[in-house]
CSV table of C-alpha atoms and ligand atoms in Angstrom, one decimal:
chain,number,residue,atom,x,y,z
B,890,MET,CA,0.0,0.0,0.0
B,891,ALA,CA,1.3,3.5,-0.9
B,892,GLU,CA,2.4,5.5,2.1
B,893,ARG,CA,0.0,8.2,3.1
B,894,TYR,CA,1.3,11.6,2.5
B,895,ASP,CA,0.0,14.6,4.4
B,896,PRO,CA,2.2,17.5,3.4
B,897,LYS,CA,3.9,19.4,6.2
B,898,VAL,CA,3.7,23.1,5.3
B,899,LEU,CA,5.6,25.6,7.5
B,900,ALA,CA,4.0,29.1,7.6
B,901,LEU,CA,6.1,32.0,8.8
B,902,ILE,CA,3.6,34.8,9.3
B,903,CYS,CA,3.6,38.3,10.7
B,904,THR,CA,1.7,39.1,13.9
B,905,TYR,CA,0.0,42.3,12.5
B,906,CYS,CA,-1.7,41.0,9.4
B,907,THR,CA,-1.6,37.4,8.4
B,908,TYR,CA,-1.7,36.0,12.0
B,909,THR,CA,-4.7,38.1,12.7
B,910,ALA,CA,-6.3,36.8,9.5
B,911,ALA,CA,-5.4,33.2,10.5
B,912,ASP,CA,-6.9,33.8,13.9
B,913,MET,CA,-10.1,35.2,12.4
B,914,ALA,CA,-10.3,32.1,10.1
B,915,GLY,CA,-10.5,30.1,13.2
B,916,SER,CA,-13.3,32.2,14.7
B,917,MET,CA,-15.1,32.0,11.3
B,918,ARG,CA,-14.7,28.2,11.4
B,919,LEU,CA,-13.1,28.2,7.9
B,920,GLN,CA,-11.8,24.8,6.9
B,921,TYR,CA,-8.3,24.4,5.6
B,922,PRO,CA,-5.7,21.6,5.6
B,923,PRO,CA,-4.4,20.8,9.1
B,924,GLY,CA,-0.8,20.1,8.0
B,925,VAL,CA,0.2,23.7,8.2
B,926,ARG,CA,2.5,24.6,11.1
B,927,VAL,CA,2.3,28.3,12.0
B,928,VAL,CA,5.2,30.3,13.4
B,929,LYS,CA,4.3,33.8,14.4
B,930,LEU,CA,6.9,36.5,13.8
B,931,LEU,CA,6.7,40.1,14.7
B,932,CYS,CA,7.3,41.0,11.1
B,933,THR,CA,8.2,39.0,8.0
B,934,GLY,CA,11.2,41.3,7.7
B,935,LYS,CA,12.6,38.9,10.3
B,936,VAL,CA,12.6,36.1,7.8
B,937,ASP,CA,16.1,35.1,6.8
B,938,VAL,CA,17.1,33.0,3.8
B,939,LEU,CA,18.8,30.6,6.3
B,940,TYR,CA,15.4,30.0,8.1
B,941,LEU,CA,13.9,28.9,4.8
B,942,LEU,CA,16.8,26.6,4.0
B,943,GLU,CA,16.8,25.1,7.5
B,944,ALA,CA,13.0,24.4,7.2
B,945,PHE,CA,13.7,22.2,4.2
B,946,ARG,CA,16.7,20.6,5.9
B,947,ALA,CA,14.3,19.7,8.8
B,948,GLY,CA,11.9,18.0,6.4
B,949,ALA,CA,9.2,20.6,5.6
B,950,ASP,CA,7.4,19.8,2.3
B,951,ALA,CA,6.6,23.4,1.6
B,952,VAL,CA,7.3,26.8,3.3
B,953,MET,CA,5.0,29.8,3.0
B,954,VAL,CA,5.9,33.3,4.2
B,955,SER,CA,3.0,35.7,4.6
B,956,GLY,CA,3.1,39.3,5.6
B,957,CYS,CA,0.9,42.3,5.2
B,958,GLU,CA,-0.4,43.6,1.9
B,959,ILE,CA,2.2,45.7,0.0
B,960,GLY,CA,2.2,49.2,1.4
B,961,ASP,CA,0.6,48.1,4.7
B,962,CYS,CA,3.5,46.7,6.6
B,963,HIS,CA,3.5,47.8,10.2
B,964,PHE,CA,7.3,48.3,9.9
B,965,LEU,CA,6.9,49.9,6.5
B,966,GLU,CA,8.9,47.5,4.3
B,967,GLY,CA,9.5,44.3,6.2
B,968,ASN,CA,7.2,42.5,3.8
B,969,LEU,CA,9.1,43.8,0.8
B,970,ARG,CA,12.4,42.5,2.2
B,971,ALA,CA,10.8,39.2,2.9
B,972,LYS,CA,9.6,39.1,-0.7
B,973,GLU,CA,13.1,39.6,-2.0
B,974,ARG,CA,14.5,37.0,0.3
B,975,VAL,CA,11.9,34.4,-0.7
B,976,ALA,CA,12.8,35.0,-4.3
B,977,HIS,CA,16.4,34.5,-3.4
B,978,ALA,CA,15.6,31.3,-1.4
B,979,LYS,CA,13.8,29.9,-4.5
B,980,GLU,CA,17.1,30.2,-6.5
B,981,LEU,CA,19.1,28.7,-3.6
B,982,ILE,CA,16.9,25.6,-3.2
B,983,ALA,CA,16.7,25.1,-6.9
B,984,GLU,CA,20.5,25.0,-7.1
B,985,ALA,CA,20.4,22.4,-4.3
B,986,GLY,CA,17.9,20.3,-6.3
B,987,LEU,CA,14.5,21.2,-4.8
B,988,ASP,CA,11.6,22.6,-6.8
B,989,PRO,CA,11.5,26.4,-6.2
B,990,GLY,CA,7.7,26.2,-6.0
B,991,ARG,CA,8.1,24.7,-2.5
B,992,VAL,CA,8.6,28.2,-1.1
B,993,GLU,CA,6.3,31.1,-1.7
B,994,MET,CA,5.5,34.6,-0.5
B,995,PHE,CA,2.0,35.7,0.3
B,996,HIS,CA,0.5,39.1,1.3
B,997,ILE,CA,-2.7,38.7,3.4
B,998,GLY,CA,-4.3,41.6,5.3
B,999,ALA,CA,-5.6,41.3,8.8
B,1000,SER,CA,-9.2,41.1,7.8
B,1001,ASP,CA,-8.7,38.6,5.0
B,1002,ALA,CA,-9.4,35.2,6.7
B,1003,PRO,CA,-10.7,33.6,3.5
B,1004,LYS,CA,-7.5,34.5,1.6
B,1005,TRP,CA,-5.4,32.8,4.4
B,1006,ALA,CA,-7.5,29.6,4.1
B,1007,GLU,CA,-7.1,29.7,0.4
B,1008,ALA,CA,-3.3,30.3,0.6
B,1009,VAL,CA,-2.9,27.3,2.9
B,1010,ARG,CA,-5.0,25.1,0.5
B,1011,GLN,CA,-2.8,26.3,-2.4
B,1012,MET,CA,0.5,25.5,-0.7
B,1013,THR,CA,-0.8,22.1,0.5
B,1014,ARG,CA,-2.0,21.3,-3.1
B,1015,ARG,CA,1.3,22.3,-4.5
B,1016,ALA,CA,3.2,20.2,-1.9
B,1017,GLN,CA,0.9,17.3,-2.9
B,1018,GLU,CA,1.7,17.7,-6.5
B,1019,LEU,CA,5.5,18.0,-5.9
B,1020,GLY,CA,5.5,15.0,-3.6
B,1021,PRO,CA,7.3,14.7,-0.3
B,1022,ASN,CA,10.5,16.6,0.4
B,1023,PRO,CA,13.1,13.9,-0.2
B,1024,LEU,CA,14.9,14.9,3.0
B,1025,GLY,CA,11.8,14.5,5.1
B,1026,ARG,CA,11.4,10.9,3.8
B,1027,GLN,CA,15.1,10.1,4.5
B,1028,LYS,CA,14.9,11.6,7.9
B,1029,ALA,CA,11.9,9.5,8.7
B,1030,GLN,CA,13.7,6.4,7.4
B,1031,SER,CA,16.8,7.1,9.4
B,1032,LEU,CA,14.7,7.7,12.6
B,1033,ALA,CA,12.8,4.4,11.9
B,1034,ALA,CA,16.2,2.6,11.4
B,1035,GLU,CA,17.4,4.0,14.7
B,1036,ALA,CA,14.3,3.0,16.5
B,1037,ARG,CA,14.6,-0.6,15.3
B,1038,PRO,CA,16.3,-2.9,17.9
P,183,MET,CA,37.1,47.1,0.6
P,184,ILE,CA,37.7,43.8,-1.3
P,185,VAL,CA,34.6,42.6,-3.2
P,186,ALA,CA,34.1,39.0,-4.1
P,187,GLN,CA,31.2,36.9,-5.5
P,188,ARG,CA,30.2,33.4,-4.7
P,189,LYS,CA,31.3,30.8,-7.3
P,190,ASP,CA,28.6,29.0,-9.2
P,191,PHE,CA,27.0,26.4,-7.0
P,192,GLU,CA,27.7,23.5,-9.4
P,193,GLN,CA,31.4,24.4,-9.4
P,194,ILE,CA,31.5,24.5,-5.6
P,195,LYS,CA,29.7,21.2,-5.4
P,196,ALA,CA,32.1,19.6,-7.9
P,197,ALA,CA,35.1,20.9,-6.0
P,198,ALA,CA,33.7,19.4,-2.7
P,199,ALA,CA,32.7,16.1,-4.3
P,200,ASP,CA,35.8,14.2,-3.2
P,201,PHE,CA,35.4,15.1,0.5
P,202,ARG,CA,33.0,13.7,3.1
P,203,LYS,CA,33.5,16.2,5.9
P,204,VAL,CA,33.8,19.8,4.8
P,205,LEU,CA,34.2,22.9,6.9
P,206,VAL,CA,32.9,26.1,5.3
P,207,VAL,CA,35.1,28.9,6.6
P,208,GLY,CA,33.7,32.4,6.4
P,209,CYS,CA,35.5,35.7,7.0
P,210,GLY,CA,34.0,38.5,9.0
P,211,THR,CA,35.5,41.4,7.2
P,212,CYS,CA,35.2,42.6,3.5
P,213,VAL,CA,33.4,39.5,2.2
P,214,ALA,CA,30.9,39.8,5.0
P,215,VAL,CA,30.2,43.4,4.1
P,216,CYS,CA,29.6,42.4,0.4
P,217,LEU,CA,27.3,39.7,1.6
P,218,THR,CA,29.4,36.9,0.0
P,219,GLY,CA,31.4,35.2,2.6
P,220,GLY,CA,30.5,36.2,6.1
P,221,GLU,CA,29.1,34.0,8.8
P,222,LYS,CA,25.6,34.1,7.3
P,223,GLU,CA,26.7,33.3,3.8
P,224,ALA,CA,28.8,30.4,5.1
P,225,GLY,CA,25.7,29.1,6.8
P,226,ILE,CA,23.6,29.4,3.7
P,227,LEU,CA,26.2,27.7,1.5
P,228,ALA,CA,26.6,24.8,4.1
P,229,ALA,CA,22.8,24.4,4.2
P,230,GLN,CA,22.6,24.3,0.4
P,231,LEU,CA,25.4,21.8,0.1
P,232,ASP,CA,23.8,19.7,2.8
P,233,LEU,CA,20.4,19.8,1.1
P,234,ALA,CA,22.0,18.8,-2.2
P,235,SER,CA,24.0,16.0,-0.8
P,236,GLN,CA,21.1,14.6,1.2
P,237,ILE,CA,18.8,14.7,-1.9
P,238,GLN,CA,21.4,12.6,-3.7
P,239,GLY,CA,21.5,10.2,-0.7
P,240,GLU,CA,25.2,10.9,0.1
P,241,ASP,CA,26.6,10.6,3.5
P,242,LYS,CA,28.4,13.9,3.9
P,243,SER,CA,28.5,16.7,6.5
P,244,PHE,CA,29.0,20.4,6.1
P,245,ALA,CA,29.9,22.5,9.1
P,246,VAL,CA,30.4,26.3,9.5
P,247,ALA,CA,33.1,28.4,11.1
P,248,CYS,CA,33.8,32.1,10.7
P,249,VAL,CA,36.9,34.0,11.7
P,250,GLU,CA,37.2,37.8,12.1
P,251,ARG,CA,39.7,38.0,9.2
P,252,GLN,CA,41.2,35.2,7.2
P,253,CYS,CA,44.0,37.4,5.9
P,254,ASP,CA,45.4,37.6,9.4
P,255,LEU,CA,47.3,34.7,11.1
P,256,GLU,CA,46.3,35.6,14.6
P,257,PHE,CA,42.6,34.9,13.7
P,258,LEU,CA,43.4,31.7,11.9
P,259,ASP,CA,44.9,30.1,15.0
P,260,GLU,CA,41.5,29.7,16.6
P,261,LEU,CA,40.7,27.0,13.9
P,262,ALA,CA,43.7,24.9,14.9
P,263,GLU,CA,41.7,22.3,16.9
P,264,THR,CA,38.8,22.2,14.5
P,265,VAL,CA,40.4,21.8,11.1
P,266,LEU,CA,41.9,18.4,11.7
P,267,ASP,CA,38.4,16.9,12.0
P,268,TYR,CA,37.7,17.9,8.4
P,269,ASP,CA,38.6,16.5,5.0
P,270,ALA,CA,38.6,19.9,3.3
P,271,LEU,CA,38.2,23.6,4.1
P,272,LEU,CA,35.9,25.5,1.8
P,273,SER,CA,36.9,29.2,2.2
P,274,LEU,CA,34.6,32.1,1.4
P,275,ALA,CA,37.3,34.7,2.0
P,276,CYS,CA,39.0,36.8,-0.7
P,277,GLY,CA,41.9,35.3,-2.6
P,278,ALA,CA,44.4,36.6,0.0
P,279,GLY,CA,42.4,35.1,2.9
P,280,ILE,CA,42.1,31.7,1.1
P,281,GLN,CA,45.8,31.6,0.5
P,282,LEU,CA,46.7,32.4,4.1
P,283,LEU,CA,44.3,29.7,5.4
P,284,ALA,CA,45.9,27.2,3.0
P,285,GLU,CA,49.4,28.3,4.2
P,286,ARG,CA,48.4,28.0,7.9
P,287,TYR,CA,46.8,24.5,7.4
P,288,PRO,CA,48.9,22.9,4.7
P,289,ARG,CA,47.7,19.4,5.6
P,290,VAL,CA,44.1,20.0,4.8
P,291,PRO,CA,43.0,20.8,1.2
P,292,VAL,CA,41.5,24.3,0.8
P,293,LEU,CA,38.8,25.0,-1.8
P,294,ALA,CA,37.9,28.4,-3.0
P,295,GLY,CA,34.2,29.2,-2.8
P,296,VAL,CA,34.3,32.7,-4.2
P,297,ASP,CA,35.9,34.7,-7.0
P,298,THR,CA,37.5,37.9,-5.8
P,299,THR,CA,36.3,40.6,-8.1
P,300,PHE,CA,37.7,44.0,-7.1
P,301,ILE,CA,38.5,46.8,-4.6
P,302,GLY,CA,35.4,48.8,-4.5
P,303,ILE,CA,32.8,50.8,-2.7
P,304,ASN,CA,29.3,50.1,-1.4
P,305,ARG,CA,27.0,52.0,-3.7
P,306,ASP,CA,23.7,50.9,-2.2
P,307,VAL,CA,22.2,47.8,-0.4
P,308,GLY,CA,23.5,44.8,-2.4
P,309,LEU,CA,25.4,46.9,-4.9
P,310,TRP,CA,29.2,47.4,-5.2
P,311,GLU,CA,31.3,49.2,-7.7
P,312,GLU,CA,35.0,48.9,-8.6
P,313,ARG,CA,37.1,51.9,-7.7
P,314,CYS,CA,40.8,51.0,-7.5
P,315,ARG,CA,43.2,48.6,-9.2
P,316,ALA,CA,45.9,49.0,-6.6
P,317,CYS,CA,48.2,50.5,-9.3
P,318,ARG,CA,50.8,51.7,-6.7
P,319,ALA,CA,51.0,55.2,-8.3
P,320,CYS,CA,47.8,56.9,-7.3
P,321,VAL,CA,46.8,59.9,-9.4
P,322,LEU,CA,43.6,60.8,-7.4
P,323,THR,CA,45.1,64.1,-6.2
P,324,THR,CA,45.2,65.5,-9.7
P,325,THR,CA,42.2,63.8,-11.1
P,326,GLY,CA,39.7,65.2,-8.7
P,327,GLY,CA,39.4,62.0,-6.8
P,328,ILE,CA,38.2,59.9,-9.8
P,329,CYS,CA,40.4,56.9,-10.8
P,330,PRO,CA,41.0,56.6,-14.5
P,331,VAL,CA,42.9,53.4,-14.0
P,332,SER,CA,39.8,51.5,-12.9
P,333,LEU,CA,37.1,53.6,-14.6
P,334,CYS,CA,38.6,54.0,-18.1
P,335,PRO,CA,38.8,50.7,-20.0
P,336,LYS,CA,42.0,51.9,-21.6
P,337,GLY,CA,43.5,53.2,-18.4
P,338,MET,CA,44.2,56.6,-20.1
P,339,LEU,CA,46.3,58.7,-17.8
P,340,ASN,CA,46.5,62.1,-19.6
P,341,GLY,CA,43.0,62.9,-20.7
P,342,PRO,CA,40.5,61.0,-22.9
P,343,CYS,CA,41.1,59.0,-25.9
P,344,GLY,CA,39.5,60.1,-29.2
P,345,GLY,CA,36.4,58.1,-28.6
P,346,THR,CA,34.7,60.0,-25.8
P,347,ARG,CA,31.2,61.2,-26.9
P,348,GLN,CA,28.8,63.4,-24.9
P,349,GLY,CA,30.3,62.1,-21.7
P,350,LYS,CA,30.0,58.5,-22.6
P,351,CYS,CA,32.8,55.9,-23.3
P,352,GLU,CA,33.3,54.6,-26.8
P,353,THR,CA,33.5,51.0,-25.5
P,354,ASP,CA,29.9,51.2,-24.1
P,355,PRO,CA,27.3,53.9,-24.6
P,356,GLU,CA,25.9,53.2,-21.1
P,357,ARG,CA,29.2,53.8,-19.5
P,358,ASP,CA,30.4,57.2,-18.4
P,359,CYS,CA,33.8,58.3,-19.8
P,360,ALA,CA,36.1,58.5,-16.9
P,361,TRP,CA,37.8,61.5,-18.3
P,362,SER,CA,34.6,63.4,-18.8
P,363,LEU,CA,33.8,62.8,-15.2
P,364,ILE,CA,37.3,64.0,-14.2
P,365,TYR,CA,36.9,67.1,-16.4
P,366,GLU,CA,33.5,67.9,-14.8
P,367,ARG,CA,34.8,67.4,-11.3
P,368,LEU,CA,37.8,69.6,-11.8
P,369,ALA,CA,35.8,72.3,-13.5
P,370,GLY,CA,33.5,72.3,-10.5
P,371,LEU,CA,36.5,72.6,-8.2
P,372,ASP,CA,38.0,75.3,-10.5
P,373,ARG,CA,41.1,73.2,-10.8
P,374,LEU,CA,41.2,72.4,-14.5
P,375,GLU,CA,44.9,73.5,-14.5
P,376,ASN,CA,45.6,70.1,-12.9
P,377,LEU,CA,45.1,68.6,-16.4
P,378,SER,CA,48.1,70.4,-17.8
P,379,ALA,CA,50.5,68.3,-15.7
P,380,ILE,CA,51.7,65.2,-17.7
P,381,VAL,CA,51.5,61.9,-15.9
P,382,ALA,CA,54.5,59.7,-16.8
P,383,PRO,CA,54.0,56.2,-18.2
P,384,ARG,CA,53.5,53.6,-15.6
P,385,ASP,CA,56.3,51.3,-14.5
P,386,HIS,CA,54.6,48.0,-15.1
P,387,GLY,CA,57.8,46.2,-14.2
P,388,ALA,CA,57.1,47.2,-10.6
P,389,ARG,CA,54.0,45.0,-10.7
P,390,SER,CA,55.9,41.8,-11.7
P,391,GLN,CA,56.7,41.2,-8.0
P,392,PRO,CA,54.0,40.5,-5.5
P,393,GLY,CA,53.6,43.5,-3.3
P,394,ARG,CA,55.3,43.7,0.0
P,395,GLN,CA,55.1,46.6,2.4
P,396,VAL,CA,56.7,47.3,5.8
P,397,HIS,CA,55.5,50.0,8.1
P,398,PRO,CA,58.3,52.5,8.9
P,399,ALA,CA,58.2,51.6,12.6
P,400,TYR,CA,59.0,48.0,11.8
P,401,LEU,CA,61.8,48.5,9.3
P,402,ARG,CA,64.5,47.4,11.7
P,403,ARG,CA,62.6,44.2,12.6
P,404,TYR,CA,62.2,43.0,9.1
P,405,SER,CA,65.6,44.2,7.7
P,406,ALA,CA,67.3,42.1,10.4
P,407,HIS,CA,65.8,39.0,8.8
P,408,GLU,CA,67.0,39.8,5.3
J,807,LIG,S1,45.1,55.6,-9.5
J,807,LIG,FE1,43.3,54.3,-9.3
J,807,LIG,S2,44.1,52.3,-9.3
J,807,LIG,FE2,45.8,53.6,-8.9
J,807,LIG,S3,45.9,53.6,-6.6
J,807,LIG,FE3,44.7,55.4,-7.3
J,807,LIG,S4,42.6,54.7,-7.1
J,807,LIG,FE4,43.9,52.9,-7.2
J,808,LIG,S1,36.0,57.2,-24.0
J,808,LIG,FE1,36.8,57.9,-22.0
J,808,LIG,S2,36.5,56.1,-20.6
J,808,LIG,FE2,36.2,55.3,-22.8
J,808,LIG,S3,38.2,54.6,-23.3
J,808,LIG,FE3,38.1,56.7,-24.1
J,808,LIG,S4,38.9,58.0,-22.4
J,808,LIG,FE4,38.6,55.9,-21.5
């Protein structure tokens, strides 16, 4: 039987906009894939290329960064910097052999809960299409091997 | 400062292919400022190499170290305990730093992760421009602080060639003519008379030896060895 694959999507999101939208999505009882792991940051300007690479090393199937809408960043241009870094990270993971579509930037305003739910669906779908991160599978195998007596 | 750019990833991967344990060594000075070989860039490269090797199912490891300046022996000593655990050192310092690292640890192969590009200035975030070729006969005093050796593709020293056109260089219409810039600068300073002095031809023979320089306060120390 084929192994079941529930994509692990890491979401690095800012507290002022996207996190508020995600919170509201909960209050609104919006349904979206449960495989998303949210990490709240003060601002997506904190996102470093290294965080994105480390996420894939740790086995994430996809990584989404989501900040405020362009022009609405609480810290003026943190989301613009994050956008540049995500674009750079795409090149870096492509060089290493991962599909650049595994990492994406989103801009979701505080009141836009449906957009958040749709973004999570989109990234999960994409991770489904691309298949599991080969590192995640290897990590799981090596853990399983260690666990065997 | 010295500016360098990271080599092509495939090239770095190929250079590291023969080694199982690789230490990526960053430098905290010039190459850190030009976002090429500092601690963060060393971390990024090690993460990329690790991702690539794991995807290919290889059993390799990539660790990171960063010293304040690779072109200075006293900072390289701190790696003495560490380097012996590795099969190769992948340096992200400028060419000078890479060489000193290799000289200090001759038993471990040293790989170059960057191409050293020029001595330059920081124009803006993520943007550097060449400004000096280390010619050892600086003419900036008379040229209004604009270097024709690095900015003019022909290295003209006594005014423009015949190709200058409306302030642009004949080799590239996008490029400012160094001598037009010099003229404008000197005109603004009311020092156009600087241009009447003739600059003698360069002694290129002086460049055939690697540079060596002793501070006057240390002359006795070094001449005693010679
Ligand atoms: S003339 Fe130009 S290349 Fe020569 S030392 Fe001066 S700045 Fe450097
Ligand atoms: S046009 Fe100006 S910059 Fe270009 S080669 Fe001639 S003197 Fe040098």
